[in-house]
CSV table of C-alpha atoms and ligand atoms in Angstrom, one decimal:
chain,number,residue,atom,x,y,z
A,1,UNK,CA,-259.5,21.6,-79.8
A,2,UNK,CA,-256.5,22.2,-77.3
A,3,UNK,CA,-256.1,18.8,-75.1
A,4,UNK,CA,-253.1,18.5,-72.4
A,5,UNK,CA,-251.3,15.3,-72.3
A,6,UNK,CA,-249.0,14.8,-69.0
A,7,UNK,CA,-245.3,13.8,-69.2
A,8,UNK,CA,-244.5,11.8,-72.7
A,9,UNK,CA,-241.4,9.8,-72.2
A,10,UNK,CA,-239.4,8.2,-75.4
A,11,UNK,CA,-237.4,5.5,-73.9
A,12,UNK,CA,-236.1,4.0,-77.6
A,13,UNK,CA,-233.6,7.2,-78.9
A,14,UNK,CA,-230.4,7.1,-80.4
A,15,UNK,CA,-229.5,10.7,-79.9
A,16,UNK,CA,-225.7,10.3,-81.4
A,17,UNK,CA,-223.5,13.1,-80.4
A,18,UNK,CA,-219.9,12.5,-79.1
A,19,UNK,CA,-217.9,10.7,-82.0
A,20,UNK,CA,-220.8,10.6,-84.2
A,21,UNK,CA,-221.9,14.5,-83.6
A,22,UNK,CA,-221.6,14.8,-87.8
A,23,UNK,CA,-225.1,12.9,-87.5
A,24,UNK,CA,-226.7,14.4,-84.9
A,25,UNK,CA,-226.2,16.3,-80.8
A,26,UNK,CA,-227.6,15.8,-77.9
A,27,UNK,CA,-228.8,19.0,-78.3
A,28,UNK,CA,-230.4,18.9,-81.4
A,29,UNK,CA,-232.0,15.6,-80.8
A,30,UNK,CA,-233.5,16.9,-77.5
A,31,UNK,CA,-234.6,19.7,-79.2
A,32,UNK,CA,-236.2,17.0,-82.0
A,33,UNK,CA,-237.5,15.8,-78.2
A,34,UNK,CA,-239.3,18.7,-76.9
A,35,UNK,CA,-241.0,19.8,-80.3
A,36,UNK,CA,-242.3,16.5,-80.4
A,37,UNK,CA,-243.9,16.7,-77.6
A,38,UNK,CA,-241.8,14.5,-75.1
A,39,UNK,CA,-240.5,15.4,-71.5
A,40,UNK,CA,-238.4,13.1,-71.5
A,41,UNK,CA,-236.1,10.8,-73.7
A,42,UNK,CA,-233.6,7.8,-73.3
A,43,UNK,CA,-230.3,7.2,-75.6
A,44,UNK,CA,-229.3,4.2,-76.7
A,45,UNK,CA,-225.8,2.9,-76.3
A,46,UNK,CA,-224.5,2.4,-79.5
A,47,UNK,CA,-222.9,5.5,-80.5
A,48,UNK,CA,-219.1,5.3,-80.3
A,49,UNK,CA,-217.8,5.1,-77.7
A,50,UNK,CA,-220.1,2.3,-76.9
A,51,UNK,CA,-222.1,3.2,-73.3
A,52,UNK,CA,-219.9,-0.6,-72.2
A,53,UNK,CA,-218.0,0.7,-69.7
A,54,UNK,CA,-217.9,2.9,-66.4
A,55,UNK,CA,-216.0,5.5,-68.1
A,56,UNK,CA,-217.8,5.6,-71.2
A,57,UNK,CA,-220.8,5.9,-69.5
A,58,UNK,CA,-219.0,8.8,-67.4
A,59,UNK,CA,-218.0,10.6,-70.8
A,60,UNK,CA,-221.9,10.4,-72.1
A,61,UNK,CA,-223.1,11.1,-68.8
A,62,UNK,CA,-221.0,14.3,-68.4
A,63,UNK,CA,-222.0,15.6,-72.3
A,64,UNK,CA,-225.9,15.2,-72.3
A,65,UNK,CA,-225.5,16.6,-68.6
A,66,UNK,CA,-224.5,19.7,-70.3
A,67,UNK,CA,-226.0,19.8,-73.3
A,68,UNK,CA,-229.6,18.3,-73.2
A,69,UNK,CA,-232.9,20.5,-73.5
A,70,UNK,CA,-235.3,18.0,-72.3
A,71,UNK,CA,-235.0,15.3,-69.3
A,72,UNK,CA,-233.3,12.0,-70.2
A,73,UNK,CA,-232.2,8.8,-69.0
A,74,UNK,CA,-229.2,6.7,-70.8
A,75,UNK,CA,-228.6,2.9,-71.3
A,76,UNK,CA,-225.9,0.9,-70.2
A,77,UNK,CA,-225.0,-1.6,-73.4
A,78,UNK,CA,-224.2,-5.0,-72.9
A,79,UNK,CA,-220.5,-6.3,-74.5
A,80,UNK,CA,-218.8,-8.9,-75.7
A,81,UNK,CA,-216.0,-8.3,-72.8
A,82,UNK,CA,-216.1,-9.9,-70.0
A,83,UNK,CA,-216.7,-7.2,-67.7
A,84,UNK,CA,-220.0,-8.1,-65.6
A,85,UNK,CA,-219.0,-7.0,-62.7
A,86,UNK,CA,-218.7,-3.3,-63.6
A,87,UNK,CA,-222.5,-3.1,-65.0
A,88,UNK,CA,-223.6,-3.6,-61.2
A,89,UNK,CA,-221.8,-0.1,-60.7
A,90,UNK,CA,-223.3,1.4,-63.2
A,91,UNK,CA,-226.9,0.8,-62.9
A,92,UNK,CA,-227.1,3.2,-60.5
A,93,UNK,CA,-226.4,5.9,-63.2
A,94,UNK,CA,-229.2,4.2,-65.9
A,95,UNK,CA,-232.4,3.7,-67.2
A,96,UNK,CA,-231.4,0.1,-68.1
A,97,UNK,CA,-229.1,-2.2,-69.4
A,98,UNK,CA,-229.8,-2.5,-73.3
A,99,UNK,CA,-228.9,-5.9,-75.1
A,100,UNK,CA,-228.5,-5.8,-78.8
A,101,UNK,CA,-229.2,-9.9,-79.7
A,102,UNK,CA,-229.7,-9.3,-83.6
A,103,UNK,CA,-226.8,-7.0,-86.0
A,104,UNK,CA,-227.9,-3.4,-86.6
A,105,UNK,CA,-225.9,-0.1,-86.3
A,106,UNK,CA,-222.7,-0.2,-84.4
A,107,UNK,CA,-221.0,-3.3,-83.0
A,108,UNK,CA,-222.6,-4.2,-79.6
A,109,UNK,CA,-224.4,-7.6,-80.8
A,110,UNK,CA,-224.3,-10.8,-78.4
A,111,UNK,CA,-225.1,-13.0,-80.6
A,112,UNK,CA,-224.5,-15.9,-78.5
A,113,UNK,CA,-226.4,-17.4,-75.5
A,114,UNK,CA,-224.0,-17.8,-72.7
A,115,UNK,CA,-222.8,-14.2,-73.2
A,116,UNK,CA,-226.5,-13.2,-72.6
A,117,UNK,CA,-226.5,-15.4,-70.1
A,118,UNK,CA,-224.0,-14.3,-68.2
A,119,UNK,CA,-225.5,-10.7,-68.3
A,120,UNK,CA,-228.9,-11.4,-67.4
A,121,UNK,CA,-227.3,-13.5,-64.1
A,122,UNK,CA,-225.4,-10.3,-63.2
A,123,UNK,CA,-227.8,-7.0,-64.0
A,124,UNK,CA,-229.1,-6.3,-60.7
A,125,UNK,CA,-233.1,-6.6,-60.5
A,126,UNK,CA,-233.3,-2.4,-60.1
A,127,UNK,CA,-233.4,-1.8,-63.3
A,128,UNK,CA,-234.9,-3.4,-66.4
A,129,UNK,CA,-233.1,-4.8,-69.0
A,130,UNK,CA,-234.1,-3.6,-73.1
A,131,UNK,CA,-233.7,-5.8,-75.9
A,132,UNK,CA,-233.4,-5.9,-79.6
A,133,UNK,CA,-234.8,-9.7,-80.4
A,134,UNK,CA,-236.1,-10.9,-83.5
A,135,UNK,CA,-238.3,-13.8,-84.5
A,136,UNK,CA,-236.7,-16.8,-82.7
A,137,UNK,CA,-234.3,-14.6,-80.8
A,138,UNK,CA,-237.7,-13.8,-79.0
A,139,UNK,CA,-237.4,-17.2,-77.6
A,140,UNK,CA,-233.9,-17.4,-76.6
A,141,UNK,CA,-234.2,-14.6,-74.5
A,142,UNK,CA,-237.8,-15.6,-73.1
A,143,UNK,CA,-235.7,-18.5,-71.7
A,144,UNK,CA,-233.3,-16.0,-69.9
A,145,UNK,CA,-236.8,-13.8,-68.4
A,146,UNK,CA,-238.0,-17.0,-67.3
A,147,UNK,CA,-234.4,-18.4,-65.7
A,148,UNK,CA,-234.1,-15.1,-64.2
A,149,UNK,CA,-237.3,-13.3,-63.8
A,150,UNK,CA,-235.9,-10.2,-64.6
A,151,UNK,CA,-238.1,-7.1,-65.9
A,152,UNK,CA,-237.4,-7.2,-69.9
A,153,UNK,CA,-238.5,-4.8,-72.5
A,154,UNK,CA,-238.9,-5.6,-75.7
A,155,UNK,CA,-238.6,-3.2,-78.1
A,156,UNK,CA,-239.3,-2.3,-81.8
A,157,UNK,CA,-241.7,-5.6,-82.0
A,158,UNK,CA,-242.3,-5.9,-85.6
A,159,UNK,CA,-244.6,-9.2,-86.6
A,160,UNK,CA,-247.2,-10.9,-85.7
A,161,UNK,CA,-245.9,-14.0,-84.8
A,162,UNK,CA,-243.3,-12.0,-82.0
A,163,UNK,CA,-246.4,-10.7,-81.1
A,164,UNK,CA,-248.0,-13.8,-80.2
A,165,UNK,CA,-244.3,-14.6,-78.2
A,166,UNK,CA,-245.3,-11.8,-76.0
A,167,UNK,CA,-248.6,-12.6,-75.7
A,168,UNK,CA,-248.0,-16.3,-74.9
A,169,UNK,CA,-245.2,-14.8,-72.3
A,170,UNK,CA,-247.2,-12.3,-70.8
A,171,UNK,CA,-249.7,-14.7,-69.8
A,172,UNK,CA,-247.5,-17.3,-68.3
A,173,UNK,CA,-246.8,-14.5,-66.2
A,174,UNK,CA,-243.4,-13.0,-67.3
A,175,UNK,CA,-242.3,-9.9,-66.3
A,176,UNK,CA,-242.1,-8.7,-69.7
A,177,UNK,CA,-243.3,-5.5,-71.7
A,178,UNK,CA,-243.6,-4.6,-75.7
A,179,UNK,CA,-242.8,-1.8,-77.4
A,180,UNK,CA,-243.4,-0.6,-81.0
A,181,UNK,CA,-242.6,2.0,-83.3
A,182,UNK,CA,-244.4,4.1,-85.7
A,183,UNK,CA,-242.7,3.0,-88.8
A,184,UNK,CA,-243.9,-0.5,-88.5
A,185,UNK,CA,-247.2,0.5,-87.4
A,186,UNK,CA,-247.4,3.0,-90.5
A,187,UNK,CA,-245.2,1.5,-93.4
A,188,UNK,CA,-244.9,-1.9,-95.0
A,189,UNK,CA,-242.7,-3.4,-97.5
A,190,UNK,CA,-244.9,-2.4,-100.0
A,191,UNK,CA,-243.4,1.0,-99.3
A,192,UNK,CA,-239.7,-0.1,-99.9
A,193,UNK,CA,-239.7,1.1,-103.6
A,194,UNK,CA,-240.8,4.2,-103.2
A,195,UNK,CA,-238.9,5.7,-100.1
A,196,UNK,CA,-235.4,4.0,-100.8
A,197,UNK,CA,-233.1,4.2,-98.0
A,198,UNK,CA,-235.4,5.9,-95.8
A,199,UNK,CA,-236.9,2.5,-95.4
A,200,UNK,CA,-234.1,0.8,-94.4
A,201,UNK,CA,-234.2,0.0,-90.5
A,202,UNK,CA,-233.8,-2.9,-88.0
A,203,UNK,CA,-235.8,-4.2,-87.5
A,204,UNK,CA,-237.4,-3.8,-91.2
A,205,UNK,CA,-240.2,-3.2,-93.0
A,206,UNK,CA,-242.6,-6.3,-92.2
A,207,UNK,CA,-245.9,-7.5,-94.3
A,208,UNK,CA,-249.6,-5.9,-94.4
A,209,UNK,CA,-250.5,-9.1,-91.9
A,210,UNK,CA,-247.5,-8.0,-89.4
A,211,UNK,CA,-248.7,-4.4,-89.8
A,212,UNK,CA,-252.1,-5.3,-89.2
A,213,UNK,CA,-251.2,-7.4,-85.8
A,214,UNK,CA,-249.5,-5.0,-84.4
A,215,UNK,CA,-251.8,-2.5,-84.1
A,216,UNK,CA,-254.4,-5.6,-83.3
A,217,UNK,CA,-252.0,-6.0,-80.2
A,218,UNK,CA,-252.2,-2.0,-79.6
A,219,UNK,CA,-255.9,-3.0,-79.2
A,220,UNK,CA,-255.5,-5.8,-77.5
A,221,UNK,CA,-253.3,-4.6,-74.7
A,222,UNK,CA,-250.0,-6.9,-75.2
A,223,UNK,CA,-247.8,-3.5,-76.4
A,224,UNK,CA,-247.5,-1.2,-73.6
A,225,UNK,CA,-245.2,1.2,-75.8
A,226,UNK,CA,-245.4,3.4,-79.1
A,227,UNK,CA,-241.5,4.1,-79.4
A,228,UNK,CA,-239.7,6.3,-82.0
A,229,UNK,CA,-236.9,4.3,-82.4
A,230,UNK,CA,-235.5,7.9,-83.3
A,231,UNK,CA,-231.9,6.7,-85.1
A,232,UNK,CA,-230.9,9.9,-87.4
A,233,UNK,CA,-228.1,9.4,-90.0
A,234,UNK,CA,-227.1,12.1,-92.4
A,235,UNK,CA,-228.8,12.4,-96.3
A,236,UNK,CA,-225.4,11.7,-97.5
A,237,UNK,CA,-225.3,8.4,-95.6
A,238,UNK,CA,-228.7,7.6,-96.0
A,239,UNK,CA,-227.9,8.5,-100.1
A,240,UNK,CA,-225.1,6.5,-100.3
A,241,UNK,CA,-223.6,2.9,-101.8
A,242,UNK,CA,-224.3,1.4,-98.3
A,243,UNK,CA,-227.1,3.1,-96.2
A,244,UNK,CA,-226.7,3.0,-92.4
A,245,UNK,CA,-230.2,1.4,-90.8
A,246,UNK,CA,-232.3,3.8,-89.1
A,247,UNK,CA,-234.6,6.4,-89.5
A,248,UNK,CA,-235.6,9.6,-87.3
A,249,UNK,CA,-238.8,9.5,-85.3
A,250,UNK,CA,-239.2,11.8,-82.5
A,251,UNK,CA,-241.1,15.0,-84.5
A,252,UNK,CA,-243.0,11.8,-86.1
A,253,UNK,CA,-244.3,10.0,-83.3
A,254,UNK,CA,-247.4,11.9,-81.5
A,255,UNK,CA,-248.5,13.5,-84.5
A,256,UNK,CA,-249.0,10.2,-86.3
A,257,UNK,CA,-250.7,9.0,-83.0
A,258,UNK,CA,-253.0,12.1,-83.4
A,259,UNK,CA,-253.8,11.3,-87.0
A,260,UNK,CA,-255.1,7.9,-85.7
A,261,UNK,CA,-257.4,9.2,-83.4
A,262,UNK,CA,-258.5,11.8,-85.7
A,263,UNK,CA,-259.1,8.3,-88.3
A,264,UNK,CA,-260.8,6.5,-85.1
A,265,UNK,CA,-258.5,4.0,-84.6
A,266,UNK,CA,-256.9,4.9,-81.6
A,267,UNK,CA,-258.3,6.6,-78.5
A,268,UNK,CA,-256.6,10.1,-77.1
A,269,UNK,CA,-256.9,7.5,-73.7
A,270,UNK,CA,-254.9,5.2,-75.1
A,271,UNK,CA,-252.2,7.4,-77.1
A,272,UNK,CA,-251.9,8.7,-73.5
A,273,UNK,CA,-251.4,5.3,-72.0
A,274,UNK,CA,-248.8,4.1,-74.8
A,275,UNK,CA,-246.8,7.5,-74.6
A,276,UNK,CA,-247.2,8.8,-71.3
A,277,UNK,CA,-248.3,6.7,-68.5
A,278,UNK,CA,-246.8,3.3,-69.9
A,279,UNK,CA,-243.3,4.0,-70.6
A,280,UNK,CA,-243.3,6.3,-66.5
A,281,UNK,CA,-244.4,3.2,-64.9
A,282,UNK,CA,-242.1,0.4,-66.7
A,283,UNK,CA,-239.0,2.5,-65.9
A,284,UNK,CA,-240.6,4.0,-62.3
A,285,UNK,CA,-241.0,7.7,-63.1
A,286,UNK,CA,-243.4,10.1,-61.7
A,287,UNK,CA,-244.3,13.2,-63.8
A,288,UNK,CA,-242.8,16.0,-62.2
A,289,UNK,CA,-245.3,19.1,-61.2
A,290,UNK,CA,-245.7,21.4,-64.4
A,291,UNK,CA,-244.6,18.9,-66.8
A,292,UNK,CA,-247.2,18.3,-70.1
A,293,UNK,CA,-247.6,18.7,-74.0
A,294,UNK,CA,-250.7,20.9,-75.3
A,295,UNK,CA,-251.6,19.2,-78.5
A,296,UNK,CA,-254.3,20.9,-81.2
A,297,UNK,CA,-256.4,18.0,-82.3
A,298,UNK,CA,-258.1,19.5,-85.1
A,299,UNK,CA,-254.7,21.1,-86.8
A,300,UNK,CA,-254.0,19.3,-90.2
A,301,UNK,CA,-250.3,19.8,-91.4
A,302,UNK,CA,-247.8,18.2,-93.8
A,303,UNK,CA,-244.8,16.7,-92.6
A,304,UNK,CA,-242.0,18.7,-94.3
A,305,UNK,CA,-238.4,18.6,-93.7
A,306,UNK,CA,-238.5,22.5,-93.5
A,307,UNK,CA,-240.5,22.3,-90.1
A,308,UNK,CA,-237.7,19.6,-88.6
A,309,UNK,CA,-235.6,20.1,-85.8
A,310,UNK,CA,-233.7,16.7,-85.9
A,311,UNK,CA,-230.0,17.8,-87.4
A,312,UNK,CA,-230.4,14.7,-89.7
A,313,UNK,CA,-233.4,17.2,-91.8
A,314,UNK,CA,-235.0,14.3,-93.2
A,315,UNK,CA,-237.9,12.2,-92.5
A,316,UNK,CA,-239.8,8.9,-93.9
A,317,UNK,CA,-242.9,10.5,-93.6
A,318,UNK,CA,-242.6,13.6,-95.8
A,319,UNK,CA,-246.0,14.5,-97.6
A,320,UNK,CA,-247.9,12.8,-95.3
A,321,UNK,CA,-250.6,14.8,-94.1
A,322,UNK,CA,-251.2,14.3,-90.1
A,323,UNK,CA,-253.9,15.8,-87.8
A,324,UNK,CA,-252.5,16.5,-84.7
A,325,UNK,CA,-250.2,19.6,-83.9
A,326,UNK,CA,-247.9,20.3,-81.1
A,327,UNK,CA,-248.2,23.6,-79.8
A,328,UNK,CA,-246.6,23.6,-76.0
A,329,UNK,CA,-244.1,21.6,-74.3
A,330,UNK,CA,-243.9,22.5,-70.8
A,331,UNK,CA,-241.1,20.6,-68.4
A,332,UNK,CA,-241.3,21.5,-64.7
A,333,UNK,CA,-242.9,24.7,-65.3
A,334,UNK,CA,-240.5,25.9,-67.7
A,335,UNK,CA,-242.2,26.4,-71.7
A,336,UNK,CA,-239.7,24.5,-73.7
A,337,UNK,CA,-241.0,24.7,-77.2
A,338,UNK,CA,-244.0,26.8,-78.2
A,339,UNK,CA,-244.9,25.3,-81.2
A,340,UNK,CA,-241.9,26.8,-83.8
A,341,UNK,CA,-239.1,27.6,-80.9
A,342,UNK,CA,-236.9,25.8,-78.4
A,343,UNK,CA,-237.4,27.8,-75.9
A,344,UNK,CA,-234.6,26.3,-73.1
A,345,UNK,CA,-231.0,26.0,-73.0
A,346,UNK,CA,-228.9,23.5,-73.1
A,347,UNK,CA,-228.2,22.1,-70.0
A,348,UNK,CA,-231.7,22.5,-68.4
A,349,UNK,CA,-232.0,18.3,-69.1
A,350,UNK,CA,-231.6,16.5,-66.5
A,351,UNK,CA,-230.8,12.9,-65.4
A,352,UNK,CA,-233.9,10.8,-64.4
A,353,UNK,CA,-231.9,8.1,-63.0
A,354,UNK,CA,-229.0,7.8,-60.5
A,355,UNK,CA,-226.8,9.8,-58.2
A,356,UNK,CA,-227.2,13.2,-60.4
A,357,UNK,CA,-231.5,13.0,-60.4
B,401,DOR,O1,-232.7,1.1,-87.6
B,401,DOR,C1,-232.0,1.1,-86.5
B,401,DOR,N1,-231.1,2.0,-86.3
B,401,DOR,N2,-232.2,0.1,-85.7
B,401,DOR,C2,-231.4,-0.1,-84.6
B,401,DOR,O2,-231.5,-1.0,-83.9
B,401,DOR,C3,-230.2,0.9,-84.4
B,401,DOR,C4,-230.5,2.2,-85.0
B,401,DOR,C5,-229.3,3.0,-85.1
B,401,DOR,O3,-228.6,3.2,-84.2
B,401,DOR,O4,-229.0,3.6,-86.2
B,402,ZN,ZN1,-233.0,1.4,-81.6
């Protein structure tokens, strides 16, 4: 059965390109995008050189402009520098201000409070600010949502006892959502032995129990957000001595959705709601005219590196057998992928945010 789902938006990408374009380009990433189904994607700012400063976020800004296949949006990253005072000029330009508060990939971590602080005190309410907090760092920056009242995302949630964090937040009133990805929902350490590097990520692997909450809190309402986390890194980096964190997500994401409601344990409603209609009302985005995913519901496929668009090649979920196939991606009237090609060029992306919209 052919259903049409409206407008998915990713906002949790790392799309590399620039000085990491050995991984990965905006333009293969977006094209990752677009045969997975999305409209829509948002890049992370930790790809050298870091999104930290008005003219880095001019360089990025000026290279997906030209090179994306799908709409997008890009973070502003939070540093270490003293430099406040020139986020306020670039918020115009983003989908947020992204805050890195545990270590992962690259070297954008506050890992103190004052620095976080001071951040939070200067954003300017407009925009939401995205963070990567773990386990008690939950807490530190629930004190800075609740100092501030600033709109907070939190992504990647991974355990149950974040979960009940958010849930605890949420209903003292905080102007806070959840997001998480598909690898949590879908692996467990359990899984570590067998897929090696591939299931290295931050946040990691968690338990059966964590699994289990998470999709409780799917359920449940407290995550608004299924994310990909998309992060490729080459098979030579992911084979090496010292594996990068991060795994590719964005061909992964809806279909593993689909497979759940093909299981019973989601609704299409609410793979709609968690992909779609979510993620467009947290960052304020209407669905342009034209603009929707035809998916086959009954279509049973393996996941296969063969079939991947993502330049990394790889994926964590190879053999798995989903139900669910994309067939159609159409942005603003224009058929971007028809279920094997990319069908625009690069450039037809554009900017969901700021001046260039
Ligand atoms: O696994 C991850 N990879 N987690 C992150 O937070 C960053 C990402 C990356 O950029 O590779
Ligand atoms: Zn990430």
């Amino acid at each position: 059965m052919l259903v049409r789902l409206p407008g998915l938006v990713d906002p949790h990408t790392h799309l590399r390109d620039l000085e990491w374009s050995h991984k990965a380009t905006f333009t293969s990433e977006t094209a990752a995008a677009v045969a997975g189904g999305y409209w829509a994607v948002f890049d992370m700012p930790n790809t050298p050189p870091a999104t930290t400063s008005r003219s880095a976020l001019d360089t990025k800004l000026a290279a997906i402009g030209q090179t994306a296949v799908c709409d997008w949006g890009v973070y502003a990253g939070a540093s270490q520098a003293d430099n406040t005072a020139e986020y306020a000029a670039m918020a115009g330009d983003v989908c947020g201000l992204k805050i890195f508060n545990n270590s992962t990939t690259g070297s954008l971590l506050l890992a103190d409070q004052p620095t976080r602080d001071h951040h939070y005190a200067a954003w300017p309410d407009t925009k939401l600010i995205a963070v990567h907090a773990e386990e008690d760092t939950v807490l530190d920056i629930l004190a800075l949502v609740r100092k501030y009242r600033k709109r907070t995302h939190f992504l990647h949630i991974s355990t149950a006892r974040e979960i009940q964090y958010l849930q605890a937040a949420r209903e003292e009133g905080l102007p806070v959502t959840v997001g998480v990805c598909p690898h949590h929902l879908y692996l467990t350490q359990a899984d570590e032995a067998a897929l090696g590097a591939f299931a290295i990520m931050k946040p990691g692997l968690k338990t059966a129990a964590d699994r289990d909450a998470l999709w409780q809190a799917i359920a449940s309402g407290v995550v608004d957000v299924v994310e990909s986390d998309h992060a490729p890194h080459t098979l030579q980096e992911k084979q090496s001595d010292n594996p990068p964190y991060g795994v590719p997500g964005l061909e992964t994401t809806l279909p593993l959705l689909l497979l759940a409601v093909s299981e019973g344990r989601l609704t299409l409603e609410r793979v709609i709601e968690l992909v779609a209609t979510n993620p467009r009302r947290i960052w304020g985005l209407a669905c342009p005219p034209d603009t929707y995913t035809l998916v086959d519901l009954n279509a049973a496929y393996t996941i296969e590196r063969a079939g991947l668009f993502t330049a990394c090649g790889w994926s964590p979920f190879e053999g798995l057998r989903v139900t669910g196939r994309i067939r159609e991606t159409w942005i603003r009237g224009c058929k971007a992928f028809d279920g094997e090609q990319v069908l625009v060029e690069p450039g037809f992306g554009r900017n969901l945010f700021g001046t260039s919209a």
